[in-house]
Coordinates of C-alpha atoms in Angstrom, one line a residue:
Chain Z
M1 CA 19.2 -16.2 -39.4
S2 CA 16.5 -14.7 -41.9
S3 CA 14.4 -11.9 -40.2
P4 CA 11.2 -13.7 -40.3
R5 CA 13.1 -17.0 -38.4
F6 CA 14.8 -14.4 -36.1
L7 CA 11.5 -12.6 -35.1
I8 CA 9.6 -15.9 -33.9
V9 CA 12.9 -17.4 -32.4
G10 CA 13.0 -14.1 -30.5
A11 CA 9.1 -13.8 -29.7
V12 CA 9.7 -17.6 -28.3
V13 CA 12.5 -17.0 -26.4
A14 CA 11.2 -13.4 -25.0
S15 CA 7.8 -15.4 -23.9
V16 CA 9.4 -18.8 -22.3
A17 CA 11.9 -16.2 -20.2
L18 CA 9.4 -14.3 -19.0
V19 CA 7.0 -17.1 -18.0
A20 CA 10.4 -19.3 -16.3
A21 CA 11.2 -16.2 -14.6
Y22 CA 7.6 -15.6 -13.0
L23 CA 7.4 -19.5 -12.1
A24 CA 10.9 -19.0 -10.5
A25 CA 9.7 -16.3 -8.4
G26 CA 7.0 -18.3 -6.9
G27 CA 4.2 -17.6 -9.8
S28 CA 2.4 -20.9 -9.4
S29 CA 2.8 -21.5 -5.7
Y30 CA 0.0 -19.6 -3.9
E31 CA -1.8 -21.5 -1.6
P32 CA -4.3 -20.1 1.0
S33 CA -3.0 -19.6 4.5
P34 CA -4.1 -22.8 6.1
T35 CA -6.9 -22.8 9.1
A36 CA -6.1 -25.1 12.1
D37 CA -8.1 -28.1 13.4
P38 CA -10.4 -26.8 15.9
C39 CA -10.2 -30.3 17.7
E40 CA -6.4 -30.3 18.6
Q41 CA -5.1 -29.0 21.7
R42 CA -3.7 -25.8 21.5
E43 CA -0.8 -24.7 23.9
W44 CA -1.7 -21.2 25.8
R45 CA 1.0 -18.9 25.3
S46 CA 1.9 -16.5 28.3
P47 CA -1.3 -17.2 30.2
D48 CA 0.3 -14.6 33.1
G49 CA -1.3 -11.5 31.6
I50 CA -5.1 -10.6 31.7
E51 CA -5.2 -10.0 28.1
E52 CA -3.5 -13.0 26.7
S53 CA -5.5 -15.1 28.8
A54 CA -8.7 -13.5 27.6
Q55 CA -7.6 -14.0 24.1
Q56 CA -6.6 -17.6 25.0
F57 CA -9.8 -18.1 26.3
A58 CA -11.8 -16.7 23.8
L59 CA -9.6 -18.9 21.2
S60 CA -10.0 -22.0 23.3
A61 CA -14.0 -21.6 23.4
L62 CA -14.1 -21.2 19.9
D63 CA -11.9 -24.2 18.8
G64 CA -14.1 -26.1 21.3
A65 CA -17.3 -25.0 19.9
A66 CA -16.3 -25.2 16.3
C67 CA -14.9 -28.9 16.8
E68 CA -18.3 -29.8 18.5
L69 CA -19.6 -28.4 15.2
G70 CA -17.3 -29.8 12.8
V71 CA -16.3 -26.5 11.2
S72 CA -13.1 -24.1 11.5
R73 CA -13.1 -21.7 14.1
E74 CA -13.0 -19.2 11.6
E75 CA -16.3 -20.1 10.3
L76 CA -17.7 -19.9 13.7
A77 CA -15.9 -16.8 14.3
V78 CA -17.5 -15.4 11.7
A79 CA -21.2 -16.7 12.3
L80 CA -20.9 -15.5 16.1
V81 CA -20.4 -11.7 15.1
S82 CA -24.3 -11.2 15.0
E83 CA -27.7 -12.7 15.2
E84 CA -28.1 -12.4 11.3
S85 CA -24.7 -14.0 10.8
R86 CA -25.3 -16.6 13.3
A87 CA -28.9 -17.6 11.6
E88 CA -27.3 -17.6 8.2
F89 CA -24.4 -20.2 9.3
A90 CA -26.8 -22.2 11.1
A91 CA -29.0 -22.1 8.0
E92 CA -25.8 -23.0 5.6
Q93 CA -24.4 -25.7 8.0
G94 CA -27.7 -27.4 8.8
V95 CA -27.2 -26.5 12.7
A96 CA -30.1 -26.4 15.0
D97 CA -30.3 -23.5 17.4
G98 CA -30.0 -26.0 20.2
E99 CA -27.2 -27.6 18.7
L100 CA -25.7 -24.0 18.4
E101 CA -26.3 -23.3 21.7
E102 CA -24.9 -26.7 23.3
A103 CA -21.7 -26.2 21.2
V104 CA -20.9 -23.0 22.3
R105 CA -21.6 -24.3 26.0
A106 CA -19.1 -27.1 25.2
G107 CA -16.4 -24.4 23.9
L108 CA -17.0 -22.7 27.0
V109 CA -16.1 -25.5 29.3
R110 CA -13.0 -26.4 26.9
A111 CA -11.9 -22.8 27.5
I112 CA -12.2 -23.1 31.6
D113 CA -10.4 -26.8 31.2
D114 CA -7.7 -25.2 29.5
A115 CA -7.6 -21.8 31.2
E116 CA -7.5 -24.4 34.5
D117 CA -4.6 -26.6 33.0
A118 CA -2.8 -23.6 32.0
G119 CA -2.9 -22.2 35.6
A120 CA -4.9 -19.2 34.4
L121 CA -7.7 -19.8 36.5
S122 CA -7.7 -21.3 40.2
G123 CA -9.6 -24.4 40.5
F124 CA -12.2 -22.5 42.7
V125 CA -12.9 -20.1 39.9
A126 CA -12.8 -22.6 37.1
G127 CA -15.6 -24.6 38.7
G128 CA -17.8 -21.7 39.4
A129 CA -17.1 -20.7 35.7
R130 CA -17.9 -24.6 34.8
A131 CA -21.2 -24.5 36.4
I132 CA -22.3 -21.2 34.6
A133 CA -20.9 -22.2 31.2
E134 CA -23.5 -25.5 31.7
R135 CA -26.8 -23.4 32.1
V136 CA -25.9 -20.1 30.9
P137 CA -28.0 -18.9 27.7
V138 CA -26.3 -18.5 24.4
D139 CA -26.1 -15.0 24.1
E140 CA -24.4 -14.8 27.5
A141 CA -22.1 -17.3 26.8
I142 CA -20.8 -15.5 23.7
D143 CA -20.9 -12.3 26.1
L144 CA -18.4 -13.9 28.2
I145 CA -16.5 -15.1 25.6
Q146 CA -16.1 -11.4 23.8
G147 CA -15.4 -10.1 27.4
A148 CA -12.9 -12.8 28.9
E149 CA -10.8 -9.9 30.2
S150 CA -13.3 -9.1 33.1
L151 CA -13.2 -13.1 33.9
F152 CA -9.8 -12.7 34.4
G153 CA -9.6 -9.7 36.2
G154 CA -12.1 -11.1 38.5
A155 CA -9.6 -14.2 39.0
K156 CA -6.8 -11.9 39.8
G157 CA -8.8 -10.3 42.5
V158 CA -11.9 -11.5 44.2
V159 CA -13.4 -13.6 41.5
G160 CA -15.4 -10.4 40.1
D161 CA -18.0 -11.1 37.5
V162 CA -18.1 -14.7 37.6
L163 CA -19.3 -15.1 41.2
D164 CA -21.8 -12.3 40.6
R165 CA -23.2 -14.4 37.9
A166 CA -22.9 -17.8 39.5
G167 CA -25.1 -16.0 42.0
E168 CA -27.5 -15.6 39.6
L169 CA -27.4 -18.5 37.5
L170 CA -26.6 -21.4 40.0
P171 CA -29.9 -23.5 41.7
Chain B
M1 CA -10.4 17.0 -53.8
G2 CA -6.8 19.0 -52.9
A3 CA -3.9 17.6 -50.9
E4 CA -5.3 19.4 -47.8
G5 CA -8.8 17.9 -48.6
T6 CA -7.5 14.5 -48.8
R7 CA -5.5 14.7 -45.6
V8 CA -8.7 15.7 -43.8
V9 CA -10.9 12.9 -45.2
R10 CA -8.5 10.9 -44.2
A11 CA -8.0 11.9 -40.5
G12 CA -11.8 11.8 -40.0
L13 CA -11.7 8.5 -41.5
A14 CA -9.1 6.9 -39.1
L15 CA -11.1 8.9 -36.2
A16 CA -14.2 7.0 -37.0
V17 CA -12.4 3.7 -37.4
G18 CA -10.6 4.1 -34.2
L19 CA -13.6 5.8 -32.4
V20 CA -15.7 2.7 -33.0
L21 CA -13.1 0.0 -32.5
A22 CA -12.2 1.5 -29.2
D23 CA -15.7 1.4 -28.4
S24 CA -15.3 -2.6 -28.2
S25 CA -12.7 -1.7 -25.0
I26 CA -13.5 2.0 -24.1
V27 CA -16.0 0.9 -21.0
V28 CA -13.5 -1.8 -19.5
L29 CA -12.3 0.4 -17.1
A30 CA -15.7 2.1 -16.3
L31 CA -17.2 -1.6 -15.7
P32 CA -17.0 -1.4 -11.8
E33 CA -18.3 2.1 -11.8
I34 CA -21.2 1.1 -13.7
Y35 CA -21.9 -1.9 -11.7
R36 CA -21.8 0.2 -8.4
E37 CA -23.7 2.5 -9.8
L38 CA -26.7 0.6 -11.8
D39 CA -26.3 -1.9 -8.7
V40 CA -25.9 -5.2 -11.0
S41 CA -23.8 -8.2 -11.1
V42 CA -20.1 -8.6 -12.7
S43 CA -21.8 -10.7 -14.9
A44 CA -24.5 -8.7 -16.1
V45 CA -22.3 -5.8 -16.3
T46 CA -20.4 -7.7 -18.8
W47 CA -23.0 -7.4 -21.2
V48 CA -22.0 -3.7 -21.7
L49 CA -19.4 -5.1 -24.0
V50 CA -20.6 -8.3 -24.9
A51 CA -23.8 -7.1 -26.6
F52 CA -21.9 -4.4 -28.2
N53 CA -18.9 -6.3 -29.8
L54 CA -21.6 -9.2 -30.7
V55 CA -24.1 -6.5 -32.4
L56 CA -20.7 -5.5 -34.5
A57 CA -20.0 -8.8 -35.4
L58 CA -23.3 -9.8 -36.5
A59 CA -23.8 -6.4 -38.5
A60 CA -20.2 -6.1 -40.2
V61 CA -21.0 -8.3 -43.1
P62 CA -24.5 -6.7 -43.7
A63 CA -22.9 -3.5 -43.3
A64 CA -20.4 -4.1 -45.6
V65 CA -22.7 -5.7 -47.9
A66 CA -25.0 -2.5 -48.0
T67 CA -22.1 0.1 -48.8
A68 CA -22.2 -0.2 -52.5
R69 CA -26.0 0.3 -52.7
V70 CA -25.9 3.0 -50.2
G71 CA -22.5 4.7 -51.2
A72 CA -19.3 4.5 -49.2
A73 CA -19.6 8.2 -47.9
R74 CA -23.1 8.1 -47.0
L75 CA -23.3 4.8 -45.2
T76 CA -20.0 6.2 -43.3
L77 CA -22.4 9.4 -42.4
V78 CA -25.7 7.7 -41.5
G79 CA -23.3 5.1 -39.4
L80 CA -21.8 7.9 -37.4
T81 CA -24.7 9.8 -36.5
V82 CA -26.4 6.4 -35.6
F83 CA -23.5 5.9 -33.3
A84 CA -23.6 9.6 -32.2
G85 CA -27.4 9.5 -31.3
A86 CA -27.1 6.1 -29.4
S87 CA -23.9 7.4 -27.1
L88 CA -25.9 10.1 -26.4
V89 CA -28.6 7.9 -25.1
C90 CA -25.8 5.7 -23.3
G91 CA -24.4 8.6 -21.7
F92 CA -27.8 9.2 -20.1
A93 CA -28.9 5.7 -19.0
G94 CA -30.2 5.0 -16.1
D95 CA -30.7 1.4 -15.9
I96 CA -28.7 -1.6 -17.2
G97 CA -31.1 -2.7 -19.7
L98 CA -31.4 0.8 -21.7
L99 CA -27.7 1.1 -21.4
I100 CA -27.3 -2.5 -23.1
A101 CA -30.1 -1.5 -25.7
A102 CA -28.5 1.8 -27.0
R103 CA -24.6 -0.1 -26.9
C104 CA -26.6 -2.5 -29.7
V105 CA -27.6 0.7 -31.8
Q106 CA -24.1 2.2 -31.0
A107 CA -22.7 -1.3 -32.6
V108 CA -25.2 -1.0 -35.8
G109 CA -23.6 2.6 -36.5
G110 CA -20.3 1.5 -35.9
A111 CA -20.7 -1.2 -38.2
M112 CA -22.0 0.9 -41.1
A113 CA -19.1 3.4 -40.5
V114 CA -16.3 1.3 -40.3
C115 CA -16.8 -1.3 -43.2
A116 CA -18.0 2.0 -45.0
A117 CA -14.8 4.1 -44.4
L118 CA -12.3 0.9 -45.7
E119 CA -14.0 1.4 -49.2
L120 CA -13.2 4.9 -48.8
L121 CA -9.7 4.8 -47.8
P122 CA -8.2 3.1 -51.0
A123 CA -9.0 6.8 -52.5
V124 CA -7.4 8.8 -50.0
S125 CA -4.3 6.5 -49.3
G126 CA -2.9 5.9 -52.7
S127 CA -3.3 2.1 -52.6
E128 CA -5.8 -1.0 -51.1
R129 CA -2.7 -2.2 -49.5
G130 CA -2.1 0.9 -47.7
A131 CA -5.5 1.6 -46.9
A132 CA -5.6 -1.8 -45.0
R133 CA -2.7 -1.0 -43.0
A134 CA -4.3 2.6 -42.3
W135 CA -7.3 0.8 -41.3
A136 CA -5.9 -1.8 -39.4
A137 CA -3.8 0.5 -37.6
A138 CA -6.4 2.8 -36.5
G139 CA -8.8 0.1 -35.2
A140 CA -5.4 -1.4 -33.3
A141 CA -4.9 2.1 -31.9
G142 CA -8.3 2.2 -31.0
A143 CA -8.6 -0.8 -29.4
A144 CA -5.5 -0.5 -27.4
L145 CA -5.5 3.1 -26.2
G146 CA -9.9 2.9 -25.6
P147 CA -9.6 1.4 -21.6
G148 CA -6.6 4.2 -20.6
A149 CA -9.0 6.6 -22.1
G150 CA -11.9 5.4 -20.8
G151 CA -10.4 5.0 -17.3
L152 CA -9.2 8.7 -17.5
L153 CA -12.7 10.0 -18.2
T154 CA -14.3 8.0 -15.5
E155 CA -12.3 9.4 -12.8
L156 CA -11.7 12.7 -14.2
I157 CA -15.5 12.9 -15.0
S158 CA -17.9 10.0 -14.8
W159 CA -18.6 6.8 -16.6
Q160 CA -21.2 8.9 -18.7
S161 CA -18.6 10.9 -20.2
I162 CA -17.5 8.2 -22.1
F163 CA -20.4 7.9 -24.1
L164 CA -20.6 11.7 -24.4
V165 CA -17.4 12.6 -25.4
Q166 CA -18.0 10.2 -28.1
V167 CA -20.8 12.4 -29.8
P168 CA -19.1 15.5 -30.9
A169 CA -16.4 13.0 -31.8
A170 CA -18.2 11.3 -34.1
L171 CA -19.8 14.3 -35.6
V172 CA -16.1 15.7 -36.4
A173 CA -15.4 12.2 -37.9
G174 CA -18.5 12.7 -40.6
F175 CA -18.4 16.2 -41.3
P176 CA -15.3 16.0 -43.6
L177 CA -17.7 13.5 -45.8
V178 CA -20.5 15.8 -46.3
A179 CA -19.5 17.4 -49.9
A180 CA -18.6 13.6 -51.2
A181 CA -22.0 12.0 -49.9
R182 CA -23.7 14.8 -52.1
R183 CA -21.7 13.8 -55.0
E184 CA -22.2 10.0 -54.3
I185 CA -23.7 7.7 -56.8
P186 CA -24.6 4.2 -55.3
A187 CA -24.3 1.2 -57.3
R188 CA -27.1 -0.5 -58.6
E189 CA -26.4 -3.8 -58.4
R190 CA -25.1 -6.1 -55.1
P191 CA -21.8 -6.1 -55.3
R192 CA -19.9 -9.9 -55.9
A193 CA -17.6 -10.6 -53.2
G194 CA -15.3 -14.0 -53.1
R195 CA -14.9 -16.6 -50.2
P196 CA -13.2 -14.5 -47.2
H197 CA -9.7 -15.6 -46.1
L198 CA -11.0 -18.6 -43.6
A199 CA -7.5 -18.9 -41.8
A200 CA -6.7 -15.1 -41.5
N201 CA -10.3 -14.5 -40.0
A202 CA -10.0 -17.5 -37.7
A203 CA -6.8 -16.5 -36.4
L204 CA -7.9 -13.1 -36.1
G205 CA -11.1 -14.4 -34.0
L206 CA -8.7 -16.4 -31.3
V207 CA -6.1 -13.5 -31.0
S208 CA -9.0 -11.1 -30.3
A209 CA -10.8 -13.4 -28.0
A210 CA -7.0 -13.4 -26.2
L211 CA -6.8 -10.0 -26.1
A212 CA -10.3 -8.8 -25.2
A213 CA -10.0 -11.5 -22.2
A214 CA -6.5 -10.0 -21.2
L215 CA -7.6 -6.2 -21.3
F216 CA -10.9 -7.1 -19.5
L217 CA -9.1 -9.1 -17.0
I218 CA -6.2 -7.0 -16.5
V219 CA -8.6 -4.1 -15.7
L220 CA -10.8 -6.0 -13.3
L221 CA -7.6 -7.5 -11.5
L222 CA -6.2 -4.2 -11.0
I223 CA -9.4 -2.6 -9.9
E224 CA -11.5 -5.2 -8.6
G225 CA -8.7 -7.2 -7.3
W226 CA -6.1 -5.0 -6.3
R227 CA -8.3 -1.8 -5.8
L228 CA -6.6 0.6 -7.6
S229 CA -8.6 3.9 -8.6
P230 CA -9.9 3.9 -12.3
I231 CA -6.8 6.5 -13.3
E232 CA -4.2 4.5 -11.6
A233 CA -5.4 1.2 -13.5
A234 CA -5.7 3.4 -16.7
A235 CA -1.8 4.7 -16.0
A236 CA -1.1 0.4 -15.6
V237 CA -2.8 -0.5 -18.7
T238 CA -1.5 2.6 -21.0
A239 CA 1.6 0.3 -21.3
M240 CA 0.2 -2.1 -23.4
P241 CA -0.4 0.2 -26.2
L242 CA 2.8 1.9 -25.6
F243 CA 4.7 -1.0 -26.0
A244 CA 2.5 -2.0 -29.2
L245 CA 3.5 1.6 -30.6
A246 CA 7.2 0.5 -29.7
A247 CA 7.1 -2.8 -31.6
A248 CA 5.3 -1.2 -35.0
P249 CA 8.5 -0.7 -36.8
L250 CA 9.2 -4.1 -36.9
T251 CA 5.5 -4.3 -38.8
R252 CA 7.8 -2.6 -41.6
R253 CA 11.0 -4.5 -41.3
V254 CA 9.6 -8.0 -41.5
E255 CA 7.5 -8.3 -45.1
D256 CA 6.5 -12.2 -44.1
V257 CA 3.0 -11.6 -42.7
A258 CA 2.8 -15.0 -41.6
A259 CA 6.1 -14.7 -39.5
R260 CA 4.9 -11.6 -38.1
A261 CA 1.6 -13.1 -37.3
A262 CA 3.0 -16.2 -35.3
A263 CA 5.7 -14.4 -33.6
G264 CA 2.6 -12.1 -32.4
V265 CA 0.4 -14.7 -31.2
I266 CA 3.9 -16.4 -29.5
L267 CA 4.3 -12.8 -27.6
I268 CA 0.5 -12.5 -26.4
G269 CA 0.4 -16.2 -25.5
G270 CA 3.5 -15.8 -23.5
G271 CA 2.7 -12.4 -22.3
L272 CA -1.2 -13.7 -21.1
A273 CA 0.7 -16.7 -19.5
A274 CA 3.1 -14.7 -17.5
L275 CA 0.0 -12.7 -16.2
G276 CA -1.8 -15.9 -14.9
L277 CA 1.5 -16.5 -13.2
L278 CA 2.2 -13.4 -11.5
P279 CA 4.7 -14.1 -8.3
D280 CA 3.2 -11.0 -6.7
A281 CA 0.6 -8.5 -6.3
R282 CA 2.5 -5.4 -7.5
V283 CA 1.8 -3.7 -10.6
L284 CA 5.1 -3.2 -11.8
L285 CA 5.1 -7.1 -12.6
T286 CA 2.4 -6.9 -15.1
L287 CA 4.4 -4.5 -16.8
P288 CA 6.8 -7.1 -18.6
P289 CA 3.8 -9.5 -19.7
Q290 CA 2.0 -6.0 -21.1
A291 CA 5.5 -5.6 -23.0
L292 CA 4.7 -8.9 -24.5
V293 CA 1.2 -8.7 -25.4
G294 CA 1.4 -5.1 -26.5
A295 CA 4.5 -6.2 -29.0
G296 CA 2.3 -9.0 -29.8
L297 CA -0.6 -7.1 -30.7
A298 CA 0.8 -4.4 -33.3
L299 CA 2.6 -7.7 -34.9
T300 CA -0.4 -9.9 -35.4
L301 CA -3.5 -7.2 -35.6
S302 CA -2.0 -5.6 -38.9
A303 CA -0.4 -8.9 -40.4
L304 CA -3.6 -11.0 -40.2
T305 CA -5.9 -8.3 -41.4
E306 CA -3.5 -7.4 -44.4
A307 CA -3.6 -10.8 -45.2
A308 CA -7.4 -11.2 -44.8
L309 CA -7.9 -8.0 -47.1
E310 CA -4.9 -8.5 -49.7
G311 CA -6.2 -8.7 -53.0
R312 CA -9.6 -9.2 -52.4
S313 CA -12.6 -7.3 -53.6
P314 CA -14.5 -5.4 -52.9
Q315 CA -12.7 -4.2 -49.6
A316 CA -15.6 -3.3 -47.4
I317 CA -17.1 -6.8 -47.2
H318 CA -13.6 -8.5 -46.6
G319 CA -13.1 -5.9 -44.2
G320 CA -16.7 -6.4 -42.7
W321 CA -15.4 -10.1 -42.2
T322 CA -12.4 -9.0 -40.3
I323 CA -14.5 -7.0 -38.1
A324 CA -16.9 -9.9 -37.7
A325 CA -14.2 -12.5 -36.9
R326 CA -12.5 -9.9 -34.7
H327 CA -15.5 -8.9 -32.6
A328 CA -16.9 -12.6 -32.5
G329 CA -13.7 -13.5 -30.8
V330 CA -13.9 -10.9 -28.4
V331 CA -17.6 -12.2 -27.5
A332 CA -16.3 -15.7 -27.5
G333 CA -13.5 -14.6 -24.9
L334 CA -15.8 -13.0 -22.5
L335 CA -18.1 -15.5 -22.4
V336 CA -16.1 -18.1 -21.7
L337 CA -14.0 -16.5 -19.5
T338 CA -16.4 -14.7 -17.4
P339 CA -18.1 -17.6 -15.9
V340 CA -14.6 -18.8 -14.8
F341 CA -13.0 -15.7 -13.2
T342 CA -16.3 -15.0 -11.6
A343 CA -16.2 -18.4 -9.9
D344 CA -12.5 -18.6 -9.2
L345 CA -13.1 -15.2 -7.6
E346 CA -16.0 -16.5 -5.2
V347 CA -13.9 -19.5 -4.3
E348 CA -10.6 -17.5 -3.3
R349 CA -12.8 -15.0 -1.8
D350 CA -14.3 -17.4 0.8
Q351 CA -10.4 -18.6 1.3
A352 CA -9.5 -15.2 1.7
E353 CA -11.7 -14.5 4.2
R354 CA -11.1 -17.8 6.4
A355 CA -7.3 -16.8 6.2
G356 CA -7.8 -13.4 7.3
V357 CA -10.2 -14.3 10.1
A358 CA -7.5 -16.7 11.0
A359 CA -4.6 -14.1 10.9
L360 CA -7.1 -11.9 13.4
L361 CA -7.6 -14.9 15.9
D362 CA -4.1 -15.6 15.9
S363 CA -3.1 -11.9 16.6
R364 CA -2.2 -10.7 19.9
L365 CA -5.2 -8.0 20.2
P366 CA -7.5 -8.2 23.2
P367 CA -10.9 -10.4 22.9
S368 CA -12.8 -6.9 23.0
T369 CA -10.8 -5.1 20.3
L370 CA -10.9 -8.8 17.9
F371 CA -14.4 -9.0 18.3
A372 CA -15.1 -5.2 17.5
L373 CA -12.5 -5.5 14.5
S374 CA -14.5 -8.8 13.2
T375 CA -17.8 -7.1 13.3
R376 CA -16.8 -4.1 11.1
I377 CA -15.0 -6.7 8.9
A378 CA -17.8 -9.0 8.6
E379 CA -19.7 -5.7 7.9
R380 CA -17.3 -4.5 5.1
I381 CA -17.4 -8.2 3.6
E382 CA -21.4 -7.8 3.5
A383 CA -21.1 -4.3 1.8
E384 CA -19.0 -5.4 -0.7
G385 CA -21.4 -8.3 -1.8
E386 CA -19.9 -10.7 -4.3
R387 CA -16.6 -8.5 -4.7
V388 CA -13.3 -8.5 -3.1
P389 CA -13.7 -6.7 -0.1
I390 CA -11.8 -3.6 0.8
I391 CA -10.6 -4.6 4.4
G392 CA -8.2 -1.7 5.1
S393 CA -10.8 0.7 6.3
A394 CA -12.5 -1.8 9.0
F395 CA -9.1 -1.1 10.9
E396 CA -10.4 2.3 11.4
P397 CA -10.2 3.9 14.1
L398 CA -6.7 2.2 15.0
P399 CA -6.7 1.6 18.5
E400 CA -5.0 4.4 21.0
D401 CA -2.5 2.1 22.7
P402 CA 0.6 2.0 20.8
E403 CA 1.3 -1.8 21.4
E404 CA -2.1 -2.8 20.3
R405 CA -1.8 0.2 17.3
A406 CA 1.3 -1.7 16.2
E407 CA -0.3 -5.5 16.2
A408 CA -3.3 -3.7 14.2
I409 CA -1.1 -2.4 11.7
R410 CA 0.6 -5.8 11.4
L411 CA -2.6 -7.5 11.4
R412 CA -3.8 -5.1 8.7
E413 CA -1.0 -5.6 6.4
R414 CA -1.4 -9.2 6.5
I415 CA -5.3 -9.6 5.9
E416 CA -4.7 -7.3 2.9
D417 CA -1.5 -9.6 1.5
E418 CA -3.9 -12.4 1.8
V419 CA -6.6 -10.7 0.2
D420 CA -4.1 -9.4 -2.8
A421 CA -2.8 -13.3 -3.2
A422 CA -6.2 -14.6 -3.4
A423 CA -7.4 -12.1 -5.8
T424 CA -4.5 -12.5 -8.2
H425 CA -4.6 -16.1 -8.2
A426 CA -8.6 -16.0 -8.8
F427 CA -7.6 -14.4 -12.2
S428 CA -4.6 -17.1 -12.7
A429 CA -7.0 -19.8 -14.7
S430 CA -8.6 -17.2 -17.0
F431 CA -5.4 -15.6 -18.3
L432 CA -3.8 -19.2 -18.7
I433 CA -6.8 -20.1 -21.0
S434 CA -6.8 -16.5 -22.6
A435 CA -3.1 -17.8 -23.7
A436 CA -4.5 -20.9 -24.7
F437 CA -6.7 -18.6 -26.9
A438 CA -3.9 -17.0 -28.4
L439 CA -1.5 -20.1 -29.0
A440 CA -4.6 -21.5 -31.1
A441 CA -4.2 -19.3 -33.9
L442 CA -0.8 -20.6 -34.4
L443 CA -2.9 -23.5 -35.8
P444 CA -4.8 -21.6 -38.6
I445 CA -1.6 -19.5 -39.5
A446 CA 0.6 -23.0 -39.8
L447 CA -2.2 -24.6 -41.8
A448 CA -2.6 -21.4 -44.4
R449 CA 1.5 -21.7 -44.4
R450 CA 1.1 -25.3 -44.9
R451 CA -1.3 -25.8 -47.8
E452 CA 1.1 -22.8 -49.8
V453 CA -1.4 -19.8 -49.0
Q454 CA -0.2 -16.8 -49.1
L455 CA -0.9 -15.5 -45.7

């Protein structure tokens, strides 16, 4: 083979070999990690520990609120970080303040139901918490999700913060 | 002029050509610094590159025509002085408008210097072919070494230093020409030039579009996507000119210009396609594609420039056409690809953000730690605006508890992997489009061959 042809064939072989190697190594297979459907029920993992229960509670609440609003729980989690992010989310999604509050309360109720089903909350505590969740202002509802450890700490002891709040909020 | 004087003039001309053509790419590594410091968007800062290349493309042929009327040595000197003055203004520019305006003036001076230098080179190189080779090699070396040099200066000193060091360099390049300029007698008549070599110039334009995109995209991928420092990115992209140097002997061993040009564009296309298919966010994986692109650059640019200048006179005007074609290609590449990758970057950034939050929510950190973390991550994302966020710092300080600490570290790695993969993927389409630009150059090369036009 003459050197000009050798040069062109060499260039083709080197290029095809490299592209094939990168394709074989997964170069075209990138997919972002999927986000789960918030309306699907998730199983609570090890609901015995306070921290685990608190985490599952927060996630259930996020799932419930996200399902209500028709967004992913990841979008909602970012939206609930601050008042500004909440306002930005409401504007982007066309969600009125009342709808967002309703969704967060619905999320709280779903989390309480899930906690009760998993045996992480007793029926008595769950009943009180449900009553609070249906009336609590949205900022306090978010605080309740974020500080869910105190809810489960109370559940293991003598009901704690939940009943304090119940005393303040129940008619 | 004695042998020593000839060598000094030749070195000065090579420095002038290398310096000006390095400028089309030298700021690539500094762009992220420039847009941070001047507080502008990625699209706006791209004009620091686009404006220079656009004006160089437009001014090259008129500058080449002016060479005979003014005198090649005088025009080179005037061009280098304008280039030095505009570089000084770039170095002190405090806003993007002034920087872009000064870059336009720099390009006008650069066009004069580069085109006039080609007219002077045959006298000091022994032949027109030798001059064309030296001119093409100096230009290719400048364009390939530019990003690395720019990255080093940005990291060690500042982005402004890139322009300030060019002031003495341009003056040093012009100094040996002062005596020749004094003796020079300009021609009275406008030079007559034949038609430019359309196929070679079209191929040069397409290859330059691909190469500019390659350099620009690799740098942005390394600095913006993978968050390397300019000096690390400079070290990584220096691989390309090193491979170009290693492949340079091939250009002397194969006389067939069309075969060299075709093999070169195939290598550039293959390398760019591989960059679009990177399986992982690792610098090491960019080296084999850079090897192909570097080797292709060495083969193609010299072959096509030689073809465009072979047997055509005056050299300055046909050199002007090659400069116009190359830099118009650079502009086309940047203008086509910038909106593609900025849009892809935005989409991937949003997907990475969602995937990152999903990882955060699925972690076993307690809710209070999780919410504190997500607040800090959201702040980082907000602070970075449209850029790929640097998430790692949001995890500082790490939790005290050993189990929580280990979980936070695992989580940080998972999120960073997710962001890296998304950033890498954001550049895929742009690399594949630039590969298509390179391979499209096969068409004019093949057409010229079929018509038995000596490429």
